[in-house]
Short mmCIF file of C-alpha atoms in Angstrom, two decimals:
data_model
loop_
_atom_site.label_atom_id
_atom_site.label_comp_id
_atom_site.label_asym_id
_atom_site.label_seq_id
_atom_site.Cartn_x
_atom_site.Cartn_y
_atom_site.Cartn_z
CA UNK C 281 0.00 0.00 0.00
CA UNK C 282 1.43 3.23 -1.34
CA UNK C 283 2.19 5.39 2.41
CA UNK C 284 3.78 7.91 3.76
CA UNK C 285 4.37 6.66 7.65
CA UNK C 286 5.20 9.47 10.34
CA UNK C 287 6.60 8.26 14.02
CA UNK C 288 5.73 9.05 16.62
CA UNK C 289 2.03 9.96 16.68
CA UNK C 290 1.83 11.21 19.75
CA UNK C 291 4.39 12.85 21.74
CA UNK C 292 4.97 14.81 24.94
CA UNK C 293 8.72 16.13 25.72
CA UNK C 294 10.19 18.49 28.03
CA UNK C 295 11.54 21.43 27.06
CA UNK C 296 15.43 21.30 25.44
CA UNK C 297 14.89 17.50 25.31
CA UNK C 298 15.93 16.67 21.51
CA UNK C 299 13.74 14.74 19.64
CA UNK C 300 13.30 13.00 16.17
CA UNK C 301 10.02 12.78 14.38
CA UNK C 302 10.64 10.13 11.41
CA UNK C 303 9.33 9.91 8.03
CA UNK C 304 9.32 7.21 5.06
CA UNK C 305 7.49 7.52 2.01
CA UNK C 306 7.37 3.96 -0.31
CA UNK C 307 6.51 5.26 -3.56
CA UNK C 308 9.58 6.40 -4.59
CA UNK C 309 8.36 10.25 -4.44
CA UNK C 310 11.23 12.47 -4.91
CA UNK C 311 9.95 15.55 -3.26
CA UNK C 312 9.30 15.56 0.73
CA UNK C 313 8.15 18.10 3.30
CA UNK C 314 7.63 19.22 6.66
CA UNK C 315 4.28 21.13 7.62
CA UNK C 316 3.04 22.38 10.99
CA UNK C 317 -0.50 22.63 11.88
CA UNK C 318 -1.38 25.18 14.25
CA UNK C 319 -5.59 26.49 15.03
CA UNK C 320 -6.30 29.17 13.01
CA UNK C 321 -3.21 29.26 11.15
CA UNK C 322 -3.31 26.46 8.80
CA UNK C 323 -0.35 24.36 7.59
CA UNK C 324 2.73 26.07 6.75
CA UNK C 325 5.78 24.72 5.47
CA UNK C 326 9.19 23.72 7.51
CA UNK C 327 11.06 22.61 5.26
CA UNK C 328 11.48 20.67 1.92
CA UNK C 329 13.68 18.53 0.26
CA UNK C 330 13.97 18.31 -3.92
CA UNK C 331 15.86 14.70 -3.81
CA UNK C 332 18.38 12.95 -1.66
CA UNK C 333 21.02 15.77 -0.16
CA UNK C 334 19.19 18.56 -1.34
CA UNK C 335 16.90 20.27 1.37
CA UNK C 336 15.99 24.23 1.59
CA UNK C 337 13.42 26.27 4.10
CA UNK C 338 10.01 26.83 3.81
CA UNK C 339 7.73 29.14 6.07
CA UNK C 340 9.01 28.46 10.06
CA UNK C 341 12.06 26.73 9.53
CA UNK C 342 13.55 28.23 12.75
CA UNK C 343 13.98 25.51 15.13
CA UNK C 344 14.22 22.77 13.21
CA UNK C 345 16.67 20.54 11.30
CA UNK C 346 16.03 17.95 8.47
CA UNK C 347 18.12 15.73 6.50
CA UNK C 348 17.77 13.43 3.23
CA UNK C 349 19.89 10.84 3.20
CA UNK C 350 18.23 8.69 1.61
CA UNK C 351 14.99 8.96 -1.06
CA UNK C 352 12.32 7.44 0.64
CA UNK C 353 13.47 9.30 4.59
CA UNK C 354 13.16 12.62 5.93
CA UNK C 355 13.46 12.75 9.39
CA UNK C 356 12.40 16.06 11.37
CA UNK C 357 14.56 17.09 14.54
CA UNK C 358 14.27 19.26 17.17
CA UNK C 359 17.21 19.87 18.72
CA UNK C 360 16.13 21.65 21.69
CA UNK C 361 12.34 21.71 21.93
CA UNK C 362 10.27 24.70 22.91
CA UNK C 363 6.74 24.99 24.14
CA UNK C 364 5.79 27.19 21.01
CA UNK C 365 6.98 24.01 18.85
CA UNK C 366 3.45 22.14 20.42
CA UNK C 367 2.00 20.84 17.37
CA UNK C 368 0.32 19.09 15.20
CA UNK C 369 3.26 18.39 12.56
CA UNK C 370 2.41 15.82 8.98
CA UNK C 371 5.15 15.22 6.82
CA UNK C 372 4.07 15.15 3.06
CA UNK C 373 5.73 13.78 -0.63
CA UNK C 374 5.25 14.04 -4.02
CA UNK C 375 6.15 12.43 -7.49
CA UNK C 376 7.49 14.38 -9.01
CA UNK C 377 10.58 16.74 -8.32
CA UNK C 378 8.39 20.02 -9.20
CA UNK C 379 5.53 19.26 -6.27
CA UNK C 380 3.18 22.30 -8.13
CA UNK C 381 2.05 19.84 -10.80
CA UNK C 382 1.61 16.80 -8.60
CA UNK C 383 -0.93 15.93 -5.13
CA UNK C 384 0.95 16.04 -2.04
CA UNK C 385 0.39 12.60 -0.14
CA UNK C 386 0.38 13.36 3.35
CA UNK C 387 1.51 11.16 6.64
CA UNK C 388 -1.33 10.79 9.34
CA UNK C 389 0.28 13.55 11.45
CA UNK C 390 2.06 13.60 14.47
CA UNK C 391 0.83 15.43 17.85
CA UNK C 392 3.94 16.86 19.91
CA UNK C 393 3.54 18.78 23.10
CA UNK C 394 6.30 20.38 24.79
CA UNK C 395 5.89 21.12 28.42
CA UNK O 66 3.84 37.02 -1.16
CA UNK O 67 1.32 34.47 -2.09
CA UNK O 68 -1.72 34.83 0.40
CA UNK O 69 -5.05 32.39 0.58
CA UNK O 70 -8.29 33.42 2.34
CA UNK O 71 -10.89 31.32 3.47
CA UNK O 72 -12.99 33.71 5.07
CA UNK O 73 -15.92 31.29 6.55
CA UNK O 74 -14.00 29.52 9.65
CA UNK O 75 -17.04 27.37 10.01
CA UNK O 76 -20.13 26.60 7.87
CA UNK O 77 -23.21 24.56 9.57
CA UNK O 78 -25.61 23.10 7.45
CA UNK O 79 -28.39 20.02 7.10
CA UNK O 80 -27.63 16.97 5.41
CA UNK O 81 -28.87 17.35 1.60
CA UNK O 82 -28.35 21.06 1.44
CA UNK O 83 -25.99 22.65 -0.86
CA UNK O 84 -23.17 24.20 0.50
CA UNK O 85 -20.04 26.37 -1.15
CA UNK O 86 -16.49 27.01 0.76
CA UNK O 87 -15.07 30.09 -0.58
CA UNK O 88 -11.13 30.46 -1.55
CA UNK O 89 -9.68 34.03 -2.58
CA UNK O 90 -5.91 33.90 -3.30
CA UNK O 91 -3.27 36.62 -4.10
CA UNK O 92 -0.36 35.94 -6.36
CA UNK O 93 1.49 38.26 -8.72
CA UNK O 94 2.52 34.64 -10.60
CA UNK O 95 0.80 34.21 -13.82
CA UNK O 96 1.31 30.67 -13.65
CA UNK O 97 0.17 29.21 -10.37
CA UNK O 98 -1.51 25.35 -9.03
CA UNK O 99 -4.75 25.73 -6.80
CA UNK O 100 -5.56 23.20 -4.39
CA UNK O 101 -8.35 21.85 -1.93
CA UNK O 102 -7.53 19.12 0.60
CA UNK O 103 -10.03 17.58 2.59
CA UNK O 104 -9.32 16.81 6.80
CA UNK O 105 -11.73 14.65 8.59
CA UNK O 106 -12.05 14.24 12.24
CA UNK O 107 -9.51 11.65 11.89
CA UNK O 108 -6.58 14.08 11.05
CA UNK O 109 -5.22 13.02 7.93
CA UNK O 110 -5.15 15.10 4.46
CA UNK O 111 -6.75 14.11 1.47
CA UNK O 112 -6.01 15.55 -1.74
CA UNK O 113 -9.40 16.43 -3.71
CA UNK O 114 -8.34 18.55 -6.49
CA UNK O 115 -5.54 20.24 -8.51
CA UNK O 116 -6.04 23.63 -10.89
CA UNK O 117 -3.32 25.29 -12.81
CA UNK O 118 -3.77 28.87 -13.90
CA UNK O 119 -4.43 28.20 -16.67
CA UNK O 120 -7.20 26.07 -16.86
CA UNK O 121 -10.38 27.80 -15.69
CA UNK O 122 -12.52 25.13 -16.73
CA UNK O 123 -14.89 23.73 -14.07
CA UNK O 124 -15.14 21.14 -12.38
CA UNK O 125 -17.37 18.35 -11.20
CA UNK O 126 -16.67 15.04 -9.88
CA UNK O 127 -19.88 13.44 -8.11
CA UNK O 128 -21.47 15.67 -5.95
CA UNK O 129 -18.19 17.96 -5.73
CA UNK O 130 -17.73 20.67 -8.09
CA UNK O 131 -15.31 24.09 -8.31
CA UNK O 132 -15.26 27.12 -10.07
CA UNK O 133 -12.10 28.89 -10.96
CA UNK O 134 -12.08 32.46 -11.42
CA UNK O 135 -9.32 34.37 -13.01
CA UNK O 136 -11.52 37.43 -13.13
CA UNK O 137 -11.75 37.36 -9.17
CA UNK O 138 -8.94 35.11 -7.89
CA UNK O 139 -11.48 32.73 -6.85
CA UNK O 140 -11.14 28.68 -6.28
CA UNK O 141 -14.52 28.05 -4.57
CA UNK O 142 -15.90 24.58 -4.23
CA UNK O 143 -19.45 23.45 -3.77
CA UNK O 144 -20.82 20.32 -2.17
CA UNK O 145 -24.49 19.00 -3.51
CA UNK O 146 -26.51 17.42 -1.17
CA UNK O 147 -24.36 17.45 1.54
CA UNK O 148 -23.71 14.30 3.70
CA UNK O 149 -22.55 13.94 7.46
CA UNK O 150 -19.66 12.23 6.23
CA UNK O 151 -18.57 15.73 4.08
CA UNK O 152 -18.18 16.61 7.90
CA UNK O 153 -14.48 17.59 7.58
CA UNK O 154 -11.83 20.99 7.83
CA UNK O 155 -10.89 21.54 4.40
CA UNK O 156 -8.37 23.76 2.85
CA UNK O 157 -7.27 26.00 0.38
CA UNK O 158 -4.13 25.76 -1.25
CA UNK O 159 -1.71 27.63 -3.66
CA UNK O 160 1.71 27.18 -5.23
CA UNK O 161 3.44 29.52 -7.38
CA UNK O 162 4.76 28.06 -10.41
CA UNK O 163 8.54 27.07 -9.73
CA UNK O 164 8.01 27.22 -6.24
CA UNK O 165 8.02 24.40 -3.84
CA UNK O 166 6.51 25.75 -0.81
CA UNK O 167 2.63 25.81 -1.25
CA UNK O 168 0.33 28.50 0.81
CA UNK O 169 -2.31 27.21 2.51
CA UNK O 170 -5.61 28.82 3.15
CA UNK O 171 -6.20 28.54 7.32
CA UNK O 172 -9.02 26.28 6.32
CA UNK O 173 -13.01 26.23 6.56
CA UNK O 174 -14.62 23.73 8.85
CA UNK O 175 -17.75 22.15 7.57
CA UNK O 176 -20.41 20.20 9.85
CA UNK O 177 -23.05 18.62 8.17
CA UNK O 178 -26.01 17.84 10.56
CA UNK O 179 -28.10 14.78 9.82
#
């Protein structure tokens, strides 16, 4: 079954506690991304990644680290968690390498709190 | 700056009735992608539709429809005959062309009473 799996779904950290939310897409997509969820604010963009070793911001990168090691990964880290990072975070990919002419498959989401 | 409004935050309406979520967007772009993704109560994001800018053709798939509008800057999608299980936040999107970080609309949440 064509998936994009996010772990962990739920999560609650302490603050400066660094933490790792994983992605993996199986359908080969070469384009990735990071969106947070907030009430009344939508989803806006973290950051992206093009292909393997090639990342770049979005919206609210501050805070947050990626990497893209390899095609089908793209693991979200916060190195030292703040309460304003409390969440609702979905990772997302897409076919082809120019995501404007392709859906974005999403990941179920993944609910941090930071105390 | 690319901005999306969805100015109705929530829209409450009977089963069977027809109901229309508005989308204005702002882009100096001539070529641009419009979106609408549907969220349930479950959380996840489903993809419904994709428009580039330019296609304003309409369109209808079952008893979901949209209307693009150049003239306006408007993406707005209607549901006929509403169901409960329509029940679901759904958004606005748009990405300029060349860009890879999409603006999304902070979404209009739809309950559909039996």
């Amino acid at each position: 079954e064509a998936q994009v799996t996010q772990n962990p779904r739920y999560l609650i950290t302490v603050t400066g506690k660094k933490l790792t939310v994983t992605c993996s897409q199986n359908m080969n997509h070469e384009y990735m991304s990071w969106y947070r969820q907030d009430p009344g604010l939508g989803l806006r963009q973290i950051y992206y990644s093009m292909n393997v070793e090639v990342t770049d911001k979005g919206d609210v990168p501050e805070g947050y680290k990626v990497s893209r090691k390899e095609k089908r990964n793209f693991p979200l880290i916060l190195e030292s968690p703040s309460p304003n990072q409390t969440s609702l975070y979905f990772c997302a990919s897409s076919l082809l390498g120019i995501p404007n002419t392709g859906e974005l498959f999403f990941g179920e989401g993944s609910r941090l709190t930071v105390l | 700056a690319q901005k999306v409004t969805q100015a109705q935050t929530e829209i409450s309406v009977v089963e069977k009735e027809d109901v229309t979520l508005d989308c204005v967007y702002e882009t100096r772009d001539t070529t641009y992608y419009l979106f609408w993704y549907k969220q349930p109560p479950s959380g996840e994001l489903v993809f419904l539709i994709r428009r580039n800018s330019f296609d304003e053709q309409n369109e209808i798939s079952g008893r979901y429809s949209w209307n693009f509008q150049k003239s306006t800057s408007s993406f707005n999608f209607t549901i006929t005959a509403s169901q409960v299980v329509d029940s679901a936040v759904y958004f606005c999107a748009l990405i300029p062309g060349g860009s890879y970080i999409p603006t999304f609309g902070r979404g209009t949440s739809l309950i559909v009473h039996p």
